């Protein structure tokens, strides 16, 4: 390992431009002759549109054009799609309702797109939108899962508002396990709805280049090639070779910028209609209303154990709220990204999960950091904790008794865990956290009138979302491989063109570290290019902690090809057999001699030599590769939360947090630790603070930071982070992925700690001071009685 190579904890290269204000985001892009789009959104959760009168808006100052759903229908613009087909228990395909980019005949949630005004300035567009008259016939709104099946029908194709009624696992074997169980633990859970809130709201600039009859879209996307594919092949705006998508610097995404939204669709379509660039910037209220939300499950879970405390079966029944329309990958989140992870780190012989997905008159719900894996971990870690308490077993020992210990391990619900050492993570976490000292800390808290609790979360996730054969067999509409191209310049500098996309992950550093380590060149001699479909070959983007395990593996394989070609060049330059050439630390040497040449010399020779040892070879040094792994990766670990509750106010203070994770081999430990910190903060936000709430009329009453509580610095502690390492065998770098782990592990750790402190299992997220205070009153009475 060099000072800047694999394993070096170096600062991120890209941070200088970000912290000095030199980043280039979509909002920084302004095109000549640009107009501005403003969307008129539905004020009703559910209503028929009887009439739209745009005449006054059309005549308003500065207005270029006003469009409605009739206009996109006349142009045969396709609807937004869901790219993962799920079948119900009876084999029928999911009920996918139409999702036009502008409403056609009906609106289905507050914020639905009714019309778009395009004007010379944003202020003019906004003013003109107020002049549009819409005759709505308001319909009853379906808001929560409890009433969704009996409420007004939202889509004609979905009776009782059911998207699908799906299942996975062996029901008969699971029922048999429960029939013979010594003890059964039952738990009702709510996984609260969240709003992603990345730092940069979404934005788009659409442009039509008349000379080439082509379209350009600048957009805040996590996967620009997928955006181009959907907008071209399914929505039908232009052929791919006439359509360029550019995702420049993107200020966070957390999954919410994977999807294809109405706004970018309309901007690029309208740009061709008016022959002018069209720009749209999302304001924060629009983001709350219309960005795809996350989570929103109601679950009943049951865990069967035998007389020795071994888990024998798990059954889970979940209702998942998918909102008013199916977002791009919405159908996969509560199915194949959820139930296959219900086994957790445990050897559970029988598992059966069933999921009913339902439409409601709320914003669409899709992947949010972790996407299905946090929901699964919350279920299994809460019920495991509760079972241990009911069995009067130490929660850590109950987990240890049930850990998977032999690999590979085939779960009853698809996944085959390839490697791991779960007990090692648990032991290390307990040592770092000083579990032995908890009793004295608890006693001290009680002496001060406070309640102290400790909670574990032993999580596992399937990530490196990629294996095309696997996801294709489960209904995915595309393969999830990744691509890379390595270009070596004549002076030896290197350009990496990757289909992955960086929006905070640090690719410009970690990808360059891989190249620096492999080629023995300074990290500053490596540049990373991404986010432009005209520069980078087809790639699948960044989500599901796949950039390292899949994106970097593609780079690694392309570097293999570079080394092979460079050795051929070196053999010519050094007048030796290709088989005698060794390459190490940036130098080519002839085995057994002192003859050598450095990297720069060989790179230059690749561009000026014409024949290499009598063989005709192409000049240059450029190679590409695609990587499609054979399995998911399985990061795992143990998080321990220790907190204190003030029963007089219900306030919760996290006093200690220990995270021990197994991410396989690490490229940059500093960046990895930062990812863990950020994920934990988001998970703590879900557990204690965040929750998207609609009233009975379908109005989002948490539509601003005044009402939707985000975690602040004082809400999270200083973390104690440790690592264990079992390299992943399914990619050449042994990487497992780290981007989502903190958000997956942390919610159950917090709630397990709170219920431990309160002695009260029925505590749902977010555990606000009001909820905690109510639960604490019972705890105070018990303390007084003791």
XYZ file of C-alpha atoms in Angstrom, residues 321-707:
387
model
C -47.655 2.243 1.044
C -46.455 3.022 -2.492
C -48.272 6.345 -2.792
C -50.326 7.551 -5.733
C -48.138 6.200 -8.551
C -45.459 3.571 -9.004
C -42.093 5.316 -9.023
C -39.186 3.911 -11.056
C -38.119 1.113 -8.707
C -40.916 1.318 -6.131
C -42.231 -2.201 -6.617
C -38.897 -3.855 -5.766
C -38.294 -2.107 -2.445
C -40.886 -3.877 -0.235
C -40.426 -7.196 -2.059
C -37.008 -8.371 -3.245
C -35.041 -5.728 -1.354
C -36.935 -6.460 1.863
C -38.093 -10.024 2.513
C -34.824 -11.720 1.395
C -33.028 -9.839 4.189
C -35.430 -10.861 6.955
C -33.103 -13.717 7.886
C -30.665 -11.138 9.255
C -27.443 -12.633 10.595
C -29.346 -15.632 11.902
C -29.651 -19.269 10.937
C -33.436 -19.442 10.589
C -34.626 -22.682 8.982
C -38.062 -21.442 7.859
C -39.167 -17.952 6.795
C -42.345 -16.799 5.133
C -43.022 -13.191 4.213
C -46.019 -11.651 2.521
C -46.369 -8.087 1.319
C -49.449 -6.263 0.144
C -48.546 -3.042 -1.648
C -51.221 -0.387 -1.803
C -51.931 2.866 -3.577
C -52.816 5.914 -1.482
C -53.339 9.585 -2.302
C -49.852 10.511 -1.124
C -46.503 11.163 -2.799
C -44.956 8.116 -4.481
C -42.714 5.998 -2.262
C -39.470 4.484 -3.557
C -35.919 3.676 -2.508
C -34.424 5.754 0.302
C -30.984 5.083 1.754
C -30.948 1.331 2.326
C -34.168 0.667 0.394
C -35.872 -2.349 1.927
C -32.839 -3.395 3.943
C -33.529 -0.900 6.791
C -37.138 -2.065 6.899
C -36.056 -5.728 7.094
C -33.408 -5.034 9.722
C -35.890 -3.108 11.844
C -38.257 -6.085 11.816
C -35.725 -8.794 12.633
C -33.683 -6.799 15.149
C -36.700 -5.566 17.062
C -38.290 -9.001 17.314
C -34.994 -10.727 18.169
C -34.465 -8.211 20.981
C -38.003 -8.708 22.222
C -37.707 -12.506 22.074
C -34.502 -12.410 24.130
C -36.262 -10.372 26.797
C -39.275 -12.683 26.873
C -36.947 -15.675 27.214
C -34.921 -13.919 29.936
C -31.781 -14.249 27.859
C -29.076 -11.659 27.395
C -29.827 -10.041 23.996
C -26.224 -10.397 22.859
C -26.053 -14.057 23.859
C -29.392 -14.791 22.191
C -28.017 -13.319 18.980
C -24.747 -15.214 19.347
C -26.619 -18.496 19.847
C -28.454 -17.958 16.556
C -25.737 -16.454 14.348
C -24.844 -18.054 11.052
C -21.368 -19.527 11.599
C -20.647 -21.510 8.436
C -20.311 -20.084 4.944
C -21.571 -20.085 2.312
C -24.996 -20.045 3.957
C -28.186 -20.409 1.961
C -31.136 -18.659 3.584
C -34.730 -19.826 3.004
C -35.434 -16.545 1.195
C -33.134 -16.457 -1.848
C -29.897 -15.044 -0.448
C -26.674 -17.020 -0.211
C -24.343 -15.334 2.269
C -20.817 -15.855 0.959
C -18.625 -14.915 3.906
C -18.660 -13.235 7.303
C -17.780 -13.471 10.978
C -20.693 -12.056 12.907
C -19.461 -13.089 16.331
C -16.182 -11.222 15.755
C -18.107 -7.989 15.143
C -20.253 -8.537 18.226
C -17.244 -9.219 20.453
C -15.356 -6.195 19.180
C -18.381 -3.924 19.578
C -18.893 -5.074 23.159
C -15.232 -4.467 23.988
C -15.165 -0.987 22.448
C -18.435 -0.028 24.098
C -17.414 -1.266 27.576
C -20.517 -3.362 28.097
C -19.148 -4.447 31.473
C -19.449 -0.849 32.696
C -23.059 -0.373 31.625
C -24.569 -1.436 34.957
C -22.693 1.258 36.856
C -23.580 3.882 34.261
C -27.225 2.857 34.504
C -27.158 3.098 38.278
C -25.659 6.577 38.083
C -28.403 7.697 35.725
C -31.083 6.314 38.019
C -29.552 8.177 40.965
C -30.119 11.352 38.969
C -33.723 10.470 38.137
C -32.898 9.375 34.570
C -33.485 6.129 32.708
C -30.620 4.555 30.792
C -30.952 1.874 28.152
C -28.738 -0.134 25.840
C -29.735 -1.602 22.497
C -28.057 -3.838 19.933
C -28.533 -4.047 16.199
C -26.814 -6.876 14.332
C -27.542 -6.003 10.716
C -26.786 -7.511 7.350
C -27.540 -6.120 3.934
C -27.377 -7.339 0.384
C -25.817 -4.626 -1.693
C -23.491 -4.085 -4.589
C -26.834 -4.254 -6.399
C -25.783 -5.880 -9.634
C -26.015 -9.551 -10.544
C -27.977 -9.261 -13.774
C -28.985 -12.918 -13.826
C -30.320 -12.649 -10.279
C -32.197 -9.360 -10.553
C -33.490 -10.237 -14.020
C -35.011 -13.465 -12.732
C -36.716 -11.437 -9.996
C -38.355 -8.960 -12.359
C -35.811 -6.166 -12.959
C -36.181 -4.570 -16.374
C -32.440 -4.037 -16.888
C -29.154 -5.701 -16.043
C -27.246 -4.006 -13.224
C -23.629 -4.467 -14.295
C -21.207 -1.539 -14.465
C -18.747 -0.248 -17.030
C -15.405 1.527 -17.035
C -12.928 2.856 -19.558
C -9.271 3.568 -18.822
C -7.489 6.063 -21.066
C -3.741 6.425 -20.667
C -2.400 9.639 -22.163
C 1.019 9.768 -23.897
C 2.681 11.356 -20.868
C 1.311 8.650 -18.569
C -1.557 10.485 -16.927
C -4.775 8.487 -16.725
C -8.443 9.280 -17.274
C -11.053 6.939 -15.812
C -14.489 7.103 -17.395
C -16.984 5.361 -15.151
C -20.661 4.546 -15.428
C -20.949 5.069 -11.669
C -22.006 8.522 -10.508
C -20.641 10.441 -7.544
C -22.968 12.620 -5.493
C -21.058 12.691 -2.233
C -19.405 9.270 -2.146
C -15.862 10.455 -2.928
C -15.283 8.618 -6.218
C -12.744 11.151 -7.443
C -10.564 10.055 -4.545
C -11.230 6.345 -4.068
C -11.292 5.473 -7.760
C -8.041 7.390 -8.220
C -6.532 5.528 -5.248
C -7.192 2.234 -7.001
C -5.463 3.450 -10.167
C -2.558 4.972 -8.239
C -2.047 1.738 -6.343
C -2.300 -0.453 -9.416
C -0.148 1.597 -11.803
C 2.256 3.140 -9.292
C 1.531 6.701 -10.364
C 0.716 9.799 -8.275
C -2.956 10.135 -7.423
C -2.952 13.645 -8.894
C -2.144 12.083 -12.279
C -5.550 10.403 -12.304
C -8.815 12.098 -13.244
C -12.293 10.625 -12.918
C -14.944 11.392 -15.541
C -18.593 10.533 -14.952
C -22.106 11.813 -15.415
C -22.143 12.560 -19.171
C -23.687 10.068 -21.587
C -21.748 11.562 -24.515
C -18.400 11.002 -22.774
C -18.941 7.795 -20.843
C -20.138 4.503 -22.277
C -23.379 3.013 -20.969
C -23.372 2.555 -17.209
C -25.956 1.879 -14.526
C -25.164 4.595 -11.975
C -24.841 4.733 -8.203
C -27.248 3.298 -5.639
C -27.399 0.234 -3.411
C -23.766 0.631 -2.248
C -22.597 -0.592 -5.643
C -19.934 1.919 -6.699
C -17.058 0.122 -5.006
C -18.027 -3.498 -5.434
C -19.301 -3.131 -9.001
C -17.991 0.175 -10.393
C -14.444 -0.236 -9.108
C -14.382 -3.867 -10.167
C -15.056 -2.735 -13.735
C -12.113 -0.338 -13.430
C -9.973 -3.143 -12.022
C -10.766 -5.387 -14.989
C -10.016 -2.591 -17.453
C -6.676 -2.033 -15.671
C -5.941 -5.741 -16.169
C -6.227 -5.180 -19.908
C -4.108 -2.031 -19.717
C -1.343 -3.951 -17.964
C -1.402 -6.702 -20.600
C -1.089 -4.178 -23.426
C 1.567 -2.141 -21.597
C 3.677 -5.259 -21.066
C 3.631 -5.862 -24.813
C 4.921 -2.351 -25.354
C 7.539 -2.774 -22.625
C 8.728 -6.020 -24.191
C 9.452 -4.131 -27.408
C 11.156 -1.220 -25.673
C 13.286 -3.429 -23.423
C 13.981 -5.976 -26.178
C 12.699 -8.902 -24.145
C 10.089 -11.596 -24.260
C 6.650 -10.491 -23.072
C 6.649 -13.346 -20.563
C 9.801 -11.946 -18.935
C 8.289 -8.528 -18.236
C 7.376 -7.745 -14.624
C 5.388 -4.699 -13.565
C 5.508 -3.318 -10.044
C 5.381 0.122 -8.398
C 5.150 1.906 -11.723
C 8.136 0.191 -13.329
C 8.481 -2.439 -16.033
C 11.521 -4.682 -15.609
C 12.993 -7.652 -17.377
C 13.044 -10.589 -15.001
C 16.553 -11.418 -13.780
C 18.155 -8.263 -15.214
C 18.559 -4.596 -14.342
C 16.779 -3.461 -17.500
C 13.675 -1.390 -16.734
C 11.498 1.477 -17.884
C 9.079 3.620 -15.965
C 5.354 3.982 -16.575
C 5.606 7.290 -18.418
C 8.177 5.954 -20.862
C 6.040 2.959 -21.782
C 2.891 5.089 -22.070
C 4.668 7.374 -24.545
C 6.041 4.443 -26.542
C 2.525 3.044 -26.900
C 1.661 6.097 -28.984
C 4.814 6.364 -31.108
C 5.791 2.723 -31.758
C 4.391 0.893 -34.755
C 5.552 -2.657 -34.240
C 6.128 -4.593 -31.059
C 8.423 -7.613 -31.356
C 7.279 -8.302 -34.860
C 3.586 -8.242 -33.948
C 1.187 -5.742 -35.442
C -0.599 -4.000 -32.554
C -2.826 -1.005 -32.436
C -1.161 2.167 -31.175
C -2.454 3.698 -27.985
C -3.268 2.547 -24.493
C -7.010 2.535 -23.862
C -9.211 -0.292 -22.618
C -12.742 -0.774 -21.335
C -14.504 -3.408 -19.288
C -17.921 -4.362 -17.976
C -18.329 -6.070 -14.613
C -21.333 -8.194 -13.730
C -20.776 -10.091 -10.472
C -22.184 -13.495 -9.657
C -23.603 -12.541 -6.254
C -24.580 -9.616 -4.105
C -22.183 -8.457 -1.420
C -23.145 -8.817 2.239
C -21.818 -6.111 4.572
C -22.701 -6.845 8.173
C -21.918 -5.602 11.631
C -23.097 -4.727 15.106
C -24.129 -1.303 16.369
C -24.711 -0.548 20.044
C -26.687 2.481 21.178
C -26.651 3.673 24.780
C -28.989 6.473 25.708
C -30.528 8.318 28.607
C -34.155 9.381 28.987
C -35.447 12.192 31.149
C -38.827 10.809 32.270
C -39.995 14.281 33.275
C -39.768 15.652 29.724
C -39.444 12.615 27.456
C -36.220 13.950 25.999
C -33.733 11.342 24.791
C -29.975 11.837 24.768
C -27.724 9.364 22.993
C -24.730 9.035 25.279
C -22.612 6.447 23.439
C -22.620 4.811 20.039
C -20.409 1.972 18.901
C -20.386 0.729 15.318
C -18.357 -2.273 14.217
C -18.785 -3.100 10.549
C -17.425 -5.653 8.122
C -17.188 -3.944 4.746
C -14.581 -6.299 3.350
C -11.413 -4.612 2.133
C -11.362 -0.821 2.501
C -10.066 1.561 -0.149
C -10.141 4.678 2.039
C -10.965 4.167 5.748
C -11.580 7.893 6.288
C -14.287 8.039 3.625
C -15.788 4.784 4.887
C -16.024 6.151 8.421
C -17.670 9.291 7.081
C -20.282 7.177 5.325
C -20.972 5.333 8.568
C -21.355 8.600 10.485
C -23.788 10.029 7.954
C -25.857 6.858 7.803
C -26.189 6.678 11.576
C -27.326 10.310 11.685
C -30.077 9.529 9.182
C -31.119 6.437 11.108
C -31.221 8.372 14.356
C -33.348 10.943 12.551
C -35.833 8.255 11.594
C -35.872 6.680 15.045
C -36.324 9.862 17.080
C -37.328 12.805 14.938
C -38.493 12.401 11.348
C -41.914 11.498 10.031
C -43.967 12.635 7.041
C -47.556 13.183 8.192
C -50.648 13.700 6.040
C -53.963 14.891 7.437
C -57.262 13.244 6.561
C -57.642 15.432 3.461
C -54.270 14.378 2.108
C -52.441 17.603 2.919
C -48.798 17.064 3.918
C -48.610 18.889 7.229
C -44.855 18.302 7.553
C -43.949 20.117 4.336
C -41.147 22.324 5.652
C -38.218 22.193 8.032
C -40.417 24.012 10.534
C -42.603 20.925 10.801
